[in-house]
JSON list of C-alpha atoms and ligand atoms in Angstrom, two decimals:
[
{"chain": "A", "resi": 18, "resn": "MET", "atom": "CA", "xyz": [-45.76, 23.59, 41.91]},
{"chain": "A", "resi": 19, "resn": "GLU", "atom": "CA", "xyz": [-42.08, 24.39, 41.42]},
{"chain": "A", "resi": 20, "resn": "MET", "atom": "CA", "xyz": [-42.97, 28.08, 41.25]},
{"chain": "A", "resi": 21, "resn": "GLU", "atom": "CA", "xyz": [-44.95, 27.80, 44.45]},
{"chain": "A", "resi": 22, "resn": "GLU", "atom": "CA", "xyz": [-42.02, 26.29, 46.36]},
{"chain": "A", "resi": 23, "resn": "GLN", "atom": "CA", "xyz": [-39.81, 29.15, 45.24]},
{"chain": "A", "resi": 24, "resn": "ALA", "atom": "CA", "xyz": [-42.42, 31.69, 46.23]},
{"chain": "A", "resi": 25, "resn": "VAL", "atom": "CA", "xyz": [-42.71, 30.11, 49.68]},
{"chain": "A", "resi": 26, "resn": "SER", "atom": "CA", "xyz": [-38.93, 30.14, 50.16]},
{"chain": "A", "resi": 27, "resn": "ARG", "atom": "CA", "xyz": [-38.77, 33.79, 49.12]},
{"chain": "A", "resi": 28, "resn": "MET", "atom": "CA", "xyz": [-41.55, 34.61, 51.60]},
{"chain": "A", "resi": 29, "resn": "ILE", "atom": "CA", "xyz": [-39.71, 32.86, 54.46]},
{"chain": "A", "resi": 30, "resn": "THR", "atom": "CA", "xyz": [-36.43, 34.61, 53.63]},
{"chain": "A", "resi": 31, "resn": "LEU", "atom": "CA", "xyz": [-38.15, 37.99, 53.61]},
{"chain": "A", "resi": 32, "resn": "ILE", "atom": "CA", "xyz": [-39.84, 37.34, 56.96]},
{"chain": "A", "resi": 33, "resn": "GLN", "atom": "CA", "xyz": [-36.45, 36.40, 58.46]},
{"chain": "A", "resi": 34, "resn": "GLN", "atom": "CA", "xyz": [-34.83, 39.50, 56.99]},
{"chain": "A", "resi": 35, "resn": "ARG", "atom": "CA", "xyz": [-37.55, 41.59, 58.59]},
{"chain": "A", "resi": 36, "resn": "GLY", "atom": "CA", "xyz": [-36.65, 40.14, 62.00]},
{"chain": "A", "resi": 37, "resn": "VAL", "atom": "CA", "xyz": [-38.81, 37.12, 62.80]},
{"chain": "A", "resi": 38, "resn": "HIS", "atom": "CA", "xyz": [-36.57, 34.21, 63.77]},
{"chain": "A", "resi": 39, "resn": "ASP", "atom": "CA", "xyz": [-38.83, 31.83, 65.74]},
{"chain": "A", "resi": 40, "resn": "ALA", "atom": "CA", "xyz": [-38.19, 28.46, 64.06]},
{"chain": "A", "resi": 41, "resn": "ALA", "atom": "CA", "xyz": [-41.64, 27.04, 64.87]},
{"chain": "A", "resi": 42, "resn": "VAL", "atom": "CA", "xyz": [-43.34, 30.08, 63.29]},
{"chain": "A", "resi": 43, "resn": "LEU", "atom": "CA", "xyz": [-41.18, 29.92, 60.16]},
{"chain": "A", "resi": 44, "resn": "GLU", "atom": "CA", "xyz": [-41.73, 26.17, 59.79]},
{"chain": "A", "resi": 45, "resn": "ALA", "atom": "CA", "xyz": [-45.51, 26.55, 60.09]},
{"chain": "A", "resi": 46, "resn": "MET", "atom": "CA", "xyz": [-45.48, 29.33, 57.50]},
{"chain": "A", "resi": 47, "resn": "ARG", "atom": "CA", "xyz": [-43.47, 27.10, 55.18]},
{"chain": "A", "resi": 48, "resn": "ARG", "atom": "CA", "xyz": [-45.98, 24.26, 55.54]},
{"chain": "A", "resi": 49, "resn": "VAL", "atom": "CA", "xyz": [-49.39, 25.94, 55.43]},
{"chain": "A", "resi": 50, "resn": "PRO", "atom": "CA", "xyz": [-50.53, 26.35, 51.79]},
{"chain": "A", "resi": 51, "resn": "ARG", "atom": "CA", "xyz": [-51.27, 30.08, 51.87]},
{"chain": "A", "resi": 52, "resn": "HIS", "atom": "CA", "xyz": [-52.41, 29.98, 48.21]},
{"chain": "A", "resi": 53, "resn": "ARG", "atom": "CA", "xyz": [-55.47, 28.00, 49.35]},
{"chain": "A", "resi": 54, "resn": "PHE", "atom": "CA", "xyz": [-56.56, 30.86, 51.62]},
{"chain": "A", "resi": 55, "resn": "VAL", "atom": "CA", "xyz": [-56.69, 33.52, 48.90]},
{"chain": "A", "resi": 56, "resn": "PRO", "atom": "CA", "xyz": [-59.20, 33.83, 46.03]},
{"chain": "A", "resi": 57, "resn": "GLU", "atom": "CA", "xyz": [-58.31, 31.67, 43.05]},
{"chain": "A", "resi": 58, "resn": "HIS", "atom": "CA", "xyz": [-57.53, 34.59, 40.72]},
{"chain": "A", "resi": 59, "resn": "LEU", "atom": "CA", "xyz": [-54.96, 35.94, 43.22]},
{"chain": "A", "resi": 60, "resn": "ARG", "atom": "CA", "xyz": [-53.08, 32.68, 43.78]},
{"chain": "A", "resi": 61, "resn": "ALA", "atom": "CA", "xyz": [-50.02, 33.89, 41.88]},
{"chain": "A", "resi": 62, "resn": "GLU", "atom": "CA", "xyz": [-49.65, 36.61, 44.53]},
{"chain": "A", "resi": 63, "resn": "ALA", "atom": "CA", "xyz": [-50.39, 34.44, 47.58]},
{"chain": "A", "resi": 64, "resn": "TYR", "atom": "CA", "xyz": [-46.79, 34.48, 48.88]},
{"chain": "A", "resi": 65, "resn": "GLU", "atom": "CA", "xyz": [-46.08, 38.15, 48.19]},
{"chain": "A", "resi": 66, "resn": "ASP", "atom": "CA", "xyz": [-45.62, 40.25, 51.32]},
{"chain": "A", "resi": 67, "resn": "TYR", "atom": "CA", "xyz": [-48.81, 42.26, 51.20]},
{"chain": "A", "resi": 68, "resn": "PRO", "atom": "CA", "xyz": [-52.42, 41.72, 52.26]},
{"chain": "A", "resi": 69, "resn": "LEU", "atom": "CA", "xyz": [-54.92, 40.42, 49.69]},
{"chain": "A", "resi": 70, "resn": "PRO", "atom": "CA", "xyz": [-58.70, 40.82, 49.49]},
{"chain": "A", "resi": 71, "resn": "ILE", "atom": "CA", "xyz": [-60.74, 37.79, 50.61]},
{"chain": "A", "resi": 72, "resn": "GLY", "atom": "CA", "xyz": [-64.23, 39.18, 49.89]},
{"chain": "A", "resi": 73, "resn": "GLN", "atom": "CA", "xyz": [-66.75, 40.98, 52.11]},
{"chain": "A", "resi": 74, "resn": "GLY", "atom": "CA", "xyz": [-64.37, 43.96, 52.18]},
{"chain": "A", "resi": 75, "resn": "GLN", "atom": "CA", "xyz": [-61.88, 41.96, 54.27]},
{"chain": "A", "resi": 76, "resn": "THR", "atom": "CA", "xyz": [-58.26, 40.98, 53.74]},
{"chain": "A", "resi": 77, "resn": "ILE", "atom": "CA", "xyz": [-55.85, 38.20, 54.61]},
{"chain": "A", "resi": 78, "resn": "SER", "atom": "CA", "xyz": [-52.99, 39.83, 56.54]},
{"chain": "A", "resi": 79, "resn": "GLN", "atom": "CA", "xyz": [-49.57, 40.09, 54.92]},
{"chain": "A", "resi": 80, "resn": "PRO", "atom": "CA", "xyz": [-47.20, 37.20, 55.72]},
{"chain": "A", "resi": 81, "resn": "TYR", "atom": "CA", "xyz": [-44.73, 39.29, 57.75]},
{"chain": "A", "resi": 82, "resn": "ILE", "atom": "CA", "xyz": [-47.48, 40.59, 60.04]},
{"chain": "A", "resi": 83, "resn": "VAL", "atom": "CA", "xyz": [-48.85, 37.06, 60.57]},
{"chain": "A", "resi": 84, "resn": "ALA", "atom": "CA", "xyz": [-45.33, 35.92, 61.49]},
{"chain": "A", "resi": 85, "resn": "LEU", "atom": "CA", "xyz": [-44.72, 38.89, 63.81]},
{"chain": "A", "resi": 86, "resn": "MET", "atom": "CA", "xyz": [-48.02, 38.42, 65.64]},
{"chain": "A", "resi": 87, "resn": "THR", "atom": "CA", "xyz": [-47.57, 34.66, 65.95]},
{"chain": "A", "resi": 88, "resn": "GLU", "atom": "CA", "xyz": [-44.04, 35.04, 67.31]},
{"chain": "A", "resi": 89, "resn": "ALA", "atom": "CA", "xyz": [-45.24, 37.66, 69.80]},
{"chain": "A", "resi": 90, "resn": "LEU", "atom": "CA", "xyz": [-47.79, 35.20, 71.21]},
{"chain": "A", "resi": 91, "resn": "GLU", "atom": "CA", "xyz": [-44.84, 33.11, 72.55]},
{"chain": "A", "resi": 92, "resn": "LEU", "atom": "CA", "xyz": [-46.84, 29.88, 72.46]},
{"chain": "A", "resi": 93, "resn": "HIS", "atom": "CA", "xyz": [-45.82, 26.29, 73.14]},
{"chain": "A", "resi": 94, "resn": "PRO", "atom": "CA", "xyz": [-47.44, 23.22, 71.54]},
{"chain": "A", "resi": 95, "resn": "GLY", "atom": "CA", "xyz": [-50.67, 22.33, 73.29]},
{"chain": "A", "resi": 96, "resn": "ASP", "atom": "CA", "xyz": [-51.35, 25.91, 74.43]},
{"chain": "A", "resi": 97, "resn": "ARG", "atom": "CA", "xyz": [-54.89, 27.19, 74.13]},
{"chain": "A", "resi": 98, "resn": "VAL", "atom": "CA", "xyz": [-55.17, 30.24, 71.87]},
{"chain": "A", "resi": 99, "resn": "LEU", "atom": "CA", "xyz": [-58.05, 32.46, 70.81]},
{"chain": "A", "resi": 100, "resn": "GLU", "atom": "CA", "xyz": [-58.20, 34.38, 67.55]},
{"chain": "A", "resi": 101, "resn": "ALA", "atom": "CA", "xyz": [-60.75, 37.15, 66.98]},
{"chain": "A", "resi": 102, "resn": "GLY", "atom": "CA", "xyz": [-61.23, 37.67, 63.22]},
{"chain": "A", "resi": 103, "resn": "THR", "atom": "CA", "xyz": [-61.00, 34.27, 61.46]},
{"chain": "A", "resi": 104, "resn": "GLY", "atom": "CA", "xyz": [-61.18, 35.84, 57.97]},
{"chain": "A", "resi": 105, "resn": "SER", "atom": "CA", "xyz": [-59.70, 33.32, 55.53]},
{"chain": "A", "resi": 106, "resn": "GLY", "atom": "CA", "xyz": [-58.63, 30.96, 58.33]},
{"chain": "A", "resi": 107, "resn": "TYR", "atom": "CA", "xyz": [-54.92, 31.37, 57.50]},
{"chain": "A", "resi": 108, "resn": "GLN", "atom": "CA", "xyz": [-53.79, 32.61, 60.92]},
{"chain": "A", "resi": 109, "resn": "ALA", "atom": "CA", "xyz": [-55.80, 29.83, 62.58]},
{"chain": "A", "resi": 110, "resn": "ALA", "atom": "CA", "xyz": [-54.12, 27.25, 60.32]},
{"chain": "A", "resi": 111, "resn": "ILE", "atom": "CA", "xyz": [-50.66, 28.57, 61.24]},
{"chain": "A", "resi": 112, "resn": "LEU", "atom": "CA", "xyz": [-51.48, 28.20, 64.94]},
{"chain": "A", "resi": 113, "resn": "ALA", "atom": "CA", "xyz": [-52.92, 24.72, 64.41]},
{"chain": "A", "resi": 114, "resn": "GLU", "atom": "CA", "xyz": [-49.88, 23.70, 62.37]},
{"chain": "A", "resi": 115, "resn": "MET", "atom": "CA", "xyz": [-47.75, 24.72, 65.38]},
{"chain": "A", "resi": 116, "resn": "GLY", "atom": "CA", "xyz": [-49.75, 22.32, 67.55]},
{"chain": "A", "resi": 117, "resn": "MET", "atom": "CA", "xyz": [-51.91, 24.80, 69.43]},
{"chain": "A", "resi": 118, "resn": "GLU", "atom": "CA", "xyz": [-55.49, 24.26, 70.59]},
{"chain": "A", "resi": 119, "resn": "VAL", "atom": "CA", "xyz": [-57.15, 26.93, 68.45]},
{"chain": "A", "resi": 120, "resn": "TYR", "atom": "CA", "xyz": [-60.45, 28.77, 68.99]},
{"chain": "A", "resi": 121, "resn": "THR", "atom": "CA", "xyz": [-61.40, 31.37, 66.40]},
{"chain": "A", "resi": 122, "resn": "VAL", "atom": "CA", "xyz": [-64.34, 33.76, 66.14]},
{"chain": "A", "resi": 123, "resn": "GLU", "atom": "CA", "xyz": [-65.62, 35.48, 62.96]},
{"chain": "A", "resi": 124, "resn": "ILE", "atom": "CA", "xyz": [-68.50, 37.93, 62.67]},
{"chain": "A", "resi": 125, "resn": "VAL", "atom": "CA", "xyz": [-69.23, 37.67, 58.90]},
{"chain": "A", "resi": 126, "resn": "PRO", "atom": "CA", "xyz": [-71.24, 34.49, 58.17]},
{"chain": "A", "resi": 127, "resn": "ALA", "atom": "CA", "xyz": [-69.86, 33.91, 54.64]},
{"chain": "A", "resi": 128, "resn": "LEU", "atom": "CA", "xyz": [-66.25, 34.11, 55.87]},
{"chain": "A", "resi": 129, "resn": "TYR", "atom": "CA", "xyz": [-67.00, 31.89, 58.87]},
{"chain": "A", "resi": 130, "resn": "GLU", "atom": "CA", "xyz": [-68.54, 29.23, 56.60]},
{"chain": "A", "resi": 131, "resn": "ALA", "atom": "CA", "xyz": [-65.73, 29.34, 54.03]},
{"chain": "A", "resi": 132, "resn": "ALA", "atom": "CA", "xyz": [-62.93, 29.25, 56.63]},
{"chain": "A", "resi": 133, "resn": "ARG", "atom": "CA", "xyz": [-64.54, 26.38, 58.51]},
{"chain": "A", "resi": 134, "resn": "ALA", "atom": "CA", "xyz": [-64.89, 24.31, 55.34]},
{"chain": "A", "resi": 135, "resn": "LEU", "atom": "CA", "xyz": [-61.35, 25.06, 54.15]},
{"chain": "A", "resi": 136, "resn": "LEU", "atom": "CA", "xyz": [-59.73, 24.30, 57.54]},
{"chain": "A", "resi": 137, "resn": "ALA", "atom": "CA", "xyz": [-61.54, 20.95, 57.61]},
{"chain": "A", "resi": 138, "resn": "GLU", "atom": "CA", "xyz": [-60.58, 20.18, 54.00]},
{"chain": "A", "resi": 139, "resn": "LEU", "atom": "CA", "xyz": [-56.91, 20.86, 54.75]},
{"chain": "A", "resi": 140, "resn": "GLY", "atom": "CA", "xyz": [-57.01, 18.63, 57.83]},
{"chain": "A", "resi": 141, "resn": "TYR", "atom": "CA", "xyz": [-57.00, 21.32, 60.52]},
{"chain": "A", "resi": 142, "resn": "ASN", "atom": "CA", "xyz": [-59.87, 19.52, 62.21]},
{"chain": "A", "resi": 143, "resn": "THR", "atom": "CA", "xyz": [-58.97, 20.57, 65.72]},
{"chain": "A", "resi": 144, "resn": "VAL", "atom": "CA", "xyz": [-59.62, 24.28, 65.04]},
{"chain": "A", "resi": 145, "resn": "GLN", "atom": "CA", "xyz": [-62.86, 25.34, 66.70]},
{"chain": "A", "resi": 146, "resn": "CYS", "atom": "CA", "xyz": [-64.69, 28.01, 64.69]},
{"chain": "A", "resi": 147, "resn": "ARG", "atom": "CA", "xyz": [-67.49, 30.17, 65.97]},
{"chain": "A", "resi": 148, "resn": "LEU", "atom": "CA", "xyz": [-69.77, 32.70, 64.30]},
{"chain": "A", "resi": 149, "resn": "GLY", "atom": "CA", "xyz": [-70.06, 35.66, 66.63]},
{"chain": "A", "resi": 150, "resn": "ASP", "atom": "CA", "xyz": [-68.66, 38.91, 67.96]},
{"chain": "A", "resi": 151, "resn": "GLY", "atom": "CA", "xyz": [-65.03, 38.66, 68.97]},
{"chain": "A", "resi": 152, "resn": "ASN", "atom": "CA", "xyz": [-65.49, 41.60, 71.35]},
{"chain": "A", "resi": 153, "resn": "ALA", "atom": "CA", "xyz": [-66.86, 39.06, 73.81]},
{"chain": "A", "resi": 154, "resn": "GLY", "atom": "CA", "xyz": [-63.97, 36.64, 73.31]},
{"chain": "A", "resi": 155, "resn": "TRP", "atom": "CA", "xyz": [-65.02, 33.01, 73.88]},
{"chain": "A", "resi": 156, "resn": "ALA", "atom": "CA", "xyz": [-65.51, 32.65, 77.60]},
{"chain": "A", "resi": 157, "resn": "GLU", "atom": "CA", "xyz": [-66.31, 28.91, 77.69]},
{"chain": "A", "resi": 158, "resn": "HIS", "atom": "CA", "xyz": [-62.74, 27.93, 76.84]},
{"chain": "A", "resi": 159, "resn": "ALA", "atom": "CA", "xyz": [-60.90, 30.65, 78.79]},
{"chain": "A", "resi": 160, "resn": "PRO", "atom": "CA", "xyz": [-58.30, 31.17, 80.07]},
{"chain": "A", "resi": 161, "resn": "TYR", "atom": "CA", "xyz": [-56.05, 31.38, 77.02]},
{"chain": "A", "resi": 162, "resn": "ALA", "atom": "CA", "xyz": [-52.26, 31.39, 76.90]},
{"chain": "A", "resi": 163, "resn": "GLY", "atom": "CA", "xyz": [-52.58, 33.72, 73.92]},
{"chain": "A", "resi": 164, "resn": "ILE", "atom": "CA", "xyz": [-55.20, 35.87, 72.24]},
{"chain": "A", "resi": 165, "resn": "VAL", "atom": "CA", "xyz": [-54.66, 37.41, 68.81]},
{"chain": "A", "resi": 166, "resn": "VAL", "atom": "CA", "xyz": [-56.94, 39.99, 67.24]},
{"chain": "A", "resi": 167, "resn": "THR", "atom": "CA", "xyz": [-56.57, 40.34, 63.48]},
{"chain": "A", "resi": 168, "resn": "ALA", "atom": "CA", "xyz": [-58.69, 43.45, 62.94]},
{"chain": "A", "resi": 169, "resn": "ALA", "atom": "CA", "xyz": [-58.25, 46.78, 64.71]},
{"chain": "A", "resi": 170, "resn": "PRO", "atom": "CA", "xyz": [-60.60, 48.08, 67.41]},
{"chain": "A", "resi": 171, "resn": "THR", "atom": "CA", "xyz": [-60.31, 51.69, 68.59]},
{"chain": "A", "resi": 172, "resn": "GLN", "atom": "CA", "xyz": [-60.05, 50.42, 72.19]},
{"chain": "A", "resi": 173, "resn": "ILE", "atom": "CA", "xyz": [-59.14, 47.08, 73.76]},
{"chain": "A", "resi": 174, "resn": "PRO", "atom": "CA", "xyz": [-62.36, 45.06, 74.30]},
{"chain": "A", "resi": 175, "resn": "PRO", "atom": "CA", "xyz": [-62.32, 44.42, 78.10]},
{"chain": "A", "resi": 176, "resn": "ALA", "atom": "CA", "xyz": [-63.39, 40.76, 77.77]},
{"chain": "A", "resi": 177, "resn": "LEU", "atom": "CA", "xyz": [-60.15, 39.86, 76.02]},
{"chain": "A", "resi": 178, "resn": "PRO", "atom": "CA", "xyz": [-57.62, 40.56, 78.80]},
{"chain": "A", "resi": 179, "resn": "GLU", "atom": "CA", "xyz": [-60.10, 39.04, 81.25]},
{"chain": "A", "resi": 180, "resn": "GLN", "atom": "CA", "xyz": [-59.90, 35.76, 79.33]},
{"chain": "A", "resi": 181, "resn": "LEU", "atom": "CA", "xyz": [-56.09, 35.64, 79.40]},
{"chain": "A", "resi": 182, "resn": "ALA", "atom": "CA", "xyz": [-54.30, 33.20, 81.69]},
{"chain": "A", "resi": 183, "resn": "GLU", "atom": "CA", "xyz": [-51.77, 34.56, 84.17]},
{"chain": "A", "resi": 184, "resn": "GLY", "atom": "CA", "xyz": [-48.65, 35.20, 82.10]},
{"chain": "A", "resi": 185, "resn": "GLY", "atom": "CA", "xyz": [-50.73, 35.10, 78.89]},
{"chain": "A", "resi": 186, "resn": "ARG", "atom": "CA", "xyz": [-50.20, 37.43, 75.90]},
{"chain": "A", "resi": 187, "resn": "LEU", "atom": "CA", "xyz": [-52.75, 39.50, 73.99]},
{"chain": "A", "resi": 188, "resn": "VAL", "atom": "CA", "xyz": [-51.54, 40.69, 70.58]},
{"chain": "A", "resi": 189, "resn": "ILE", "atom": "CA", "xyz": [-53.83, 43.36, 69.18]},
{"chain": "A", "resi": 190, "resn": "PRO", "atom": "CA", "xyz": [-53.72, 46.35, 66.81]},
{"chain": "A", "resi": 191, "resn": "VAL", "atom": "CA", "xyz": [-55.43, 49.39, 68.34]},
{"chain": "A", "resi": 192, "resn": "GLY", "atom": "CA", "xyz": [-56.13, 52.72, 66.70]},
{"chain": "A", "resi": 193, "resn": "PRO", "atom": "CA", "xyz": [-58.45, 54.86, 64.63]},
{"chain": "A", "resi": 194, "resn": "ARG", "atom": "CA", "xyz": [-60.51, 53.46, 61.77]},
{"chain": "A", "resi": 195, "resn": "GLY", "atom": "CA", "xyz": [-58.99, 53.97, 58.39]},
{"chain": "A", "resi": 196, "resn": "GLY", "atom": "CA", "xyz": [-55.74, 55.21, 59.87]},
{"chain": "A", "resi": 197, "resn": "TYR", "atom": "CA", "xyz": [-52.66, 53.49, 61.19]},
{"chain": "A", "resi": 198, "resn": "GLN", "atom": "CA", "xyz": [-52.74, 51.55, 64.43]},
{"chain": "A", "resi": 199, "resn": "ILE", "atom": "CA", "xyz": [-50.19, 50.40, 66.96]},
{"chain": "A", "resi": 200, "resn": "LEU", "atom": "CA", "xyz": [-49.67, 46.69, 67.34]},
{"chain": "A", "resi": 201, "resn": "TRP", "atom": "CA", "xyz": [-49.60, 46.00, 71.09]},
{"chain": "A", "resi": 202, "resn": "LYS", "atom": "CA", "xyz": [-48.41, 42.98, 72.98]},
{"chain": "A", "resi": 203, "resn": "LEU", "atom": "CA", "xyz": [-50.03, 42.95, 76.42]},
{"chain": "A", "resi": 204, "resn": "THR", "atom": "CA", "xyz": [-48.78, 40.47, 78.99]},
{"chain": "A", "resi": 205, "resn": "LYS", "atom": "CA", "xyz": [-50.93, 39.70, 82.02]},
{"chain": "A", "resi": 206, "resn": "ARG", "atom": "CA", "xyz": [-48.86, 39.61, 85.20]},
{"chain": "A", "resi": 207, "resn": "GLY", "atom": "CA", "xyz": [-50.32, 39.71, 88.69]},
{"chain": "A", "resi": 208, "resn": "GLY", "atom": "CA", "xyz": [-53.62, 40.89, 87.24]},
{"chain": "A", "resi": 209, "resn": "GLU", "atom": "CA", "xyz": [-51.89, 43.81, 85.51]},
{"chain": "A", "resi": 210, "resn": "LEU", "atom": "CA", "xyz": [-51.21, 44.31, 81.81]},
{"chain": "A", "resi": 211, "resn": "HIS", "atom": "CA", "xyz": [-47.68, 45.09, 80.70]},
{"chain": "A", "resi": 212, "resn": "ARG", "atom": "CA", "xyz": [-47.58, 46.82, 77.31]},
{"chain": "A", "resi": 213, "resn": "GLU", "atom": "CA", "xyz": [-45.06, 46.48, 74.56]},
{"chain": "A", "resi": 214, "resn": "ASP", "atom": "CA", "xyz": [-45.32, 48.48, 71.32]},
{"chain": "A", "resi": 215, "resn": "LEU", "atom": "CA", "xyz": [-44.56, 46.24, 68.31]},
{"chain": "A", "resi": 216, "resn": "GLY", "atom": "CA", "xyz": [-44.84, 49.06, 65.77]},
{"chain": "A", "resi": 217, "resn": "GLY", "atom": "CA", "xyz": [-47.25, 50.69, 63.34]},
{"chain": "A", "resi": 218, "resn": "VAL", "atom": "CA", "xyz": [-49.68, 48.57, 61.33]},
{"chain": "A", "resi": 219, "resn": "ALA", "atom": "CA", "xyz": [-52.74, 49.03, 59.08]},
{"chain": "A", "resi": 220, "resn": "PHE", "atom": "CA", "xyz": [-55.59, 46.58, 59.74]},
{"chain": "A", "resi": 221, "resn": "VAL", "atom": "CA", "xyz": [-59.23, 46.51, 58.68]},
{"chain": "A", "resi": 222, "resn": "PRO", "atom": "CA", "xyz": [-61.53, 47.74, 61.48]},
{"chain": "A", "resi": 223, "resn": "PHE", "atom": "CA", "xyz": [-62.78, 45.44, 64.21]},
{"chain": "A", "resi": 224, "resn": "VAL", "atom": "CA", "xyz": [-66.53, 46.07, 64.20]},
{"chain": "B", "resi": 21, "resn": "SAH", "atom": "N1", "xyz": [-56.83, 36.37, 60.53]},
{"chain": "B", "resi": 21, "resn": "SAH", "atom": "C1", "xyz": [-57.41, 36.57, 59.21]},
{"chain": "B", "resi": 21, "resn": "SAH", "atom": "C2", "xyz": [-57.40, 38.03, 58.81]},
{"chain": "B", "resi": 21, "resn": "SAH", "atom": "C3", "xyz": [-58.77, 38.48, 58.76]},
{"chain": "B", "resi": 21, "resn": "SAH", "atom": "S1", "xyz": [-59.13, 40.17, 58.47]},
{"chain": "B", "resi": 21, "resn": "SAH", "atom": "C4", "xyz": [-56.75, 35.70, 58.17]},
{"chain": "B", "resi": 21, "resn": "SAH", "atom": "O1", "xyz": [-55.78, 35.02, 58.52]},
{"chain": "B", "resi": 21, "resn": "SAH", "atom": "O2", "xyz": [-57.21, 35.68, 57.04]},
{"chain": "B", "resi": 21, "resn": "SAH", "atom": "C5", "xyz": [-60.10, 40.50, 59.92]},
{"chain": "B", "resi": 21, "resn": "SAH", "atom": "C6", "xyz": [-61.34, 39.69, 60.11]},
{"chain": "B", "resi": 21, "resn": "SAH", "atom": "O3", "xyz": [-61.95, 40.13, 61.32]},
{"chain": "B", "resi": 21, "resn": "SAH", "atom": "C7", "xyz": [-62.40, 39.86, 59.03]},
{"chain": "B", "resi": 21, "resn": "SAH", "atom": "O4", "xyz": [-62.75, 38.60, 58.52]},
{"chain": "B", "resi": 21, "resn": "SAH", "atom": "C8", "xyz": [-63.58, 40.51, 59.76]},
{"chain": "B", "resi": 21, "resn": "SAH", "atom": "O5", "xyz": [-64.83, 40.10, 59.27]},
{"chain": "B", "resi": 21, "resn": "SAH", "atom": "C9", "xyz": [-63.34, 40.04, 61.18]},
{"chain": "B", "resi": 21, "resn": "SAH", "atom": "N2", "xyz": [-63.98, 40.84, 62.23]},
{"chain": "B", "resi": 21, "resn": "SAH", "atom": "C10", "xyz": [-64.13, 42.17, 62.28]},
{"chain": "B", "resi": 21, "resn": "SAH", "atom": "N3", "xyz": [-64.75, 42.53, 63.41]},
{"chain": "B", "resi": 21, "resn": "SAH", "atom": "C11", "xyz": [-64.99, 41.39, 64.12]},
{"chain": "B", "resi": 21, "resn": "SAH", "atom": "C12", "xyz": [-65.59, 41.11, 65.37]},
{"chain": "B", "resi": 21, "resn": "SAH", "atom": "N4", "xyz": [-66.10, 42.05, 66.14]},
{"chain": "B", "resi": 21, "resn": "SAH", "atom": "N5", "xyz": [-65.65, 39.82, 65.77]},
{"chain": "B", "resi": 21, "resn": "SAH", "atom": "C13", "xyz": [-65.14, 38.82, 65.00]},
{"chain": "B", "resi": 21, "resn": "SAH", "atom": "N6", "xyz": [-64.57, 39.03, 63.80]},
{"chain": "B", "resi": 21, "resn": "SAH", "atom": "C14", "xyz": [-64.49, 40.30, 63.37]}
]
């Protein structure tokens, strides 16, 4: 327990040093028990700043990237947000901890089931999980103030910007499979998308 607290504090300090300063993001990352979202045998590494395998060939993103993407979404409590790529459920838990109305879509049944159960067990009961293809977004609950994609497509799936509210932000890594991608922040203004390059990243492919 003591060791965990120290590991969490180290993680938060590192994220700050790397340039994320949003207090709500840092507080959520301090509170969500990341060690519950990684496989039991990797718990000792849960707060290290690298991705970890979560089964099915997938990974939980590294803490700094989760923080960077969450900050880039520029959300306020009560905002509706869509995540494509639930994975372990960690990113969804961070958003829920910040008070957002969270919708998350996962394509691999085993990951969907495990994330749904874990989010409920940890009390993140408001997170809505769906088994399906994130390429289609989740039209029933659109528009979203923010959409975050946690795997990398080679192109932006057109349904995602369509489901953004005016002024909304889409944070998405785009690039070739197996290579590096660019993390984009796209802001919808007057029906147009304004692009901001947040840097190079390496995500698993969005299928
Ligand atoms: N946000 C996750 C990181 C998950 S890794 C976390 O916090 O743990 C990316 C996830 O995207 C994987 O679980 C993968 O199965 C999922 N994925 C890939 N393509 C997808 C698609 N088309 N629709 C929905 N999920 C997809």
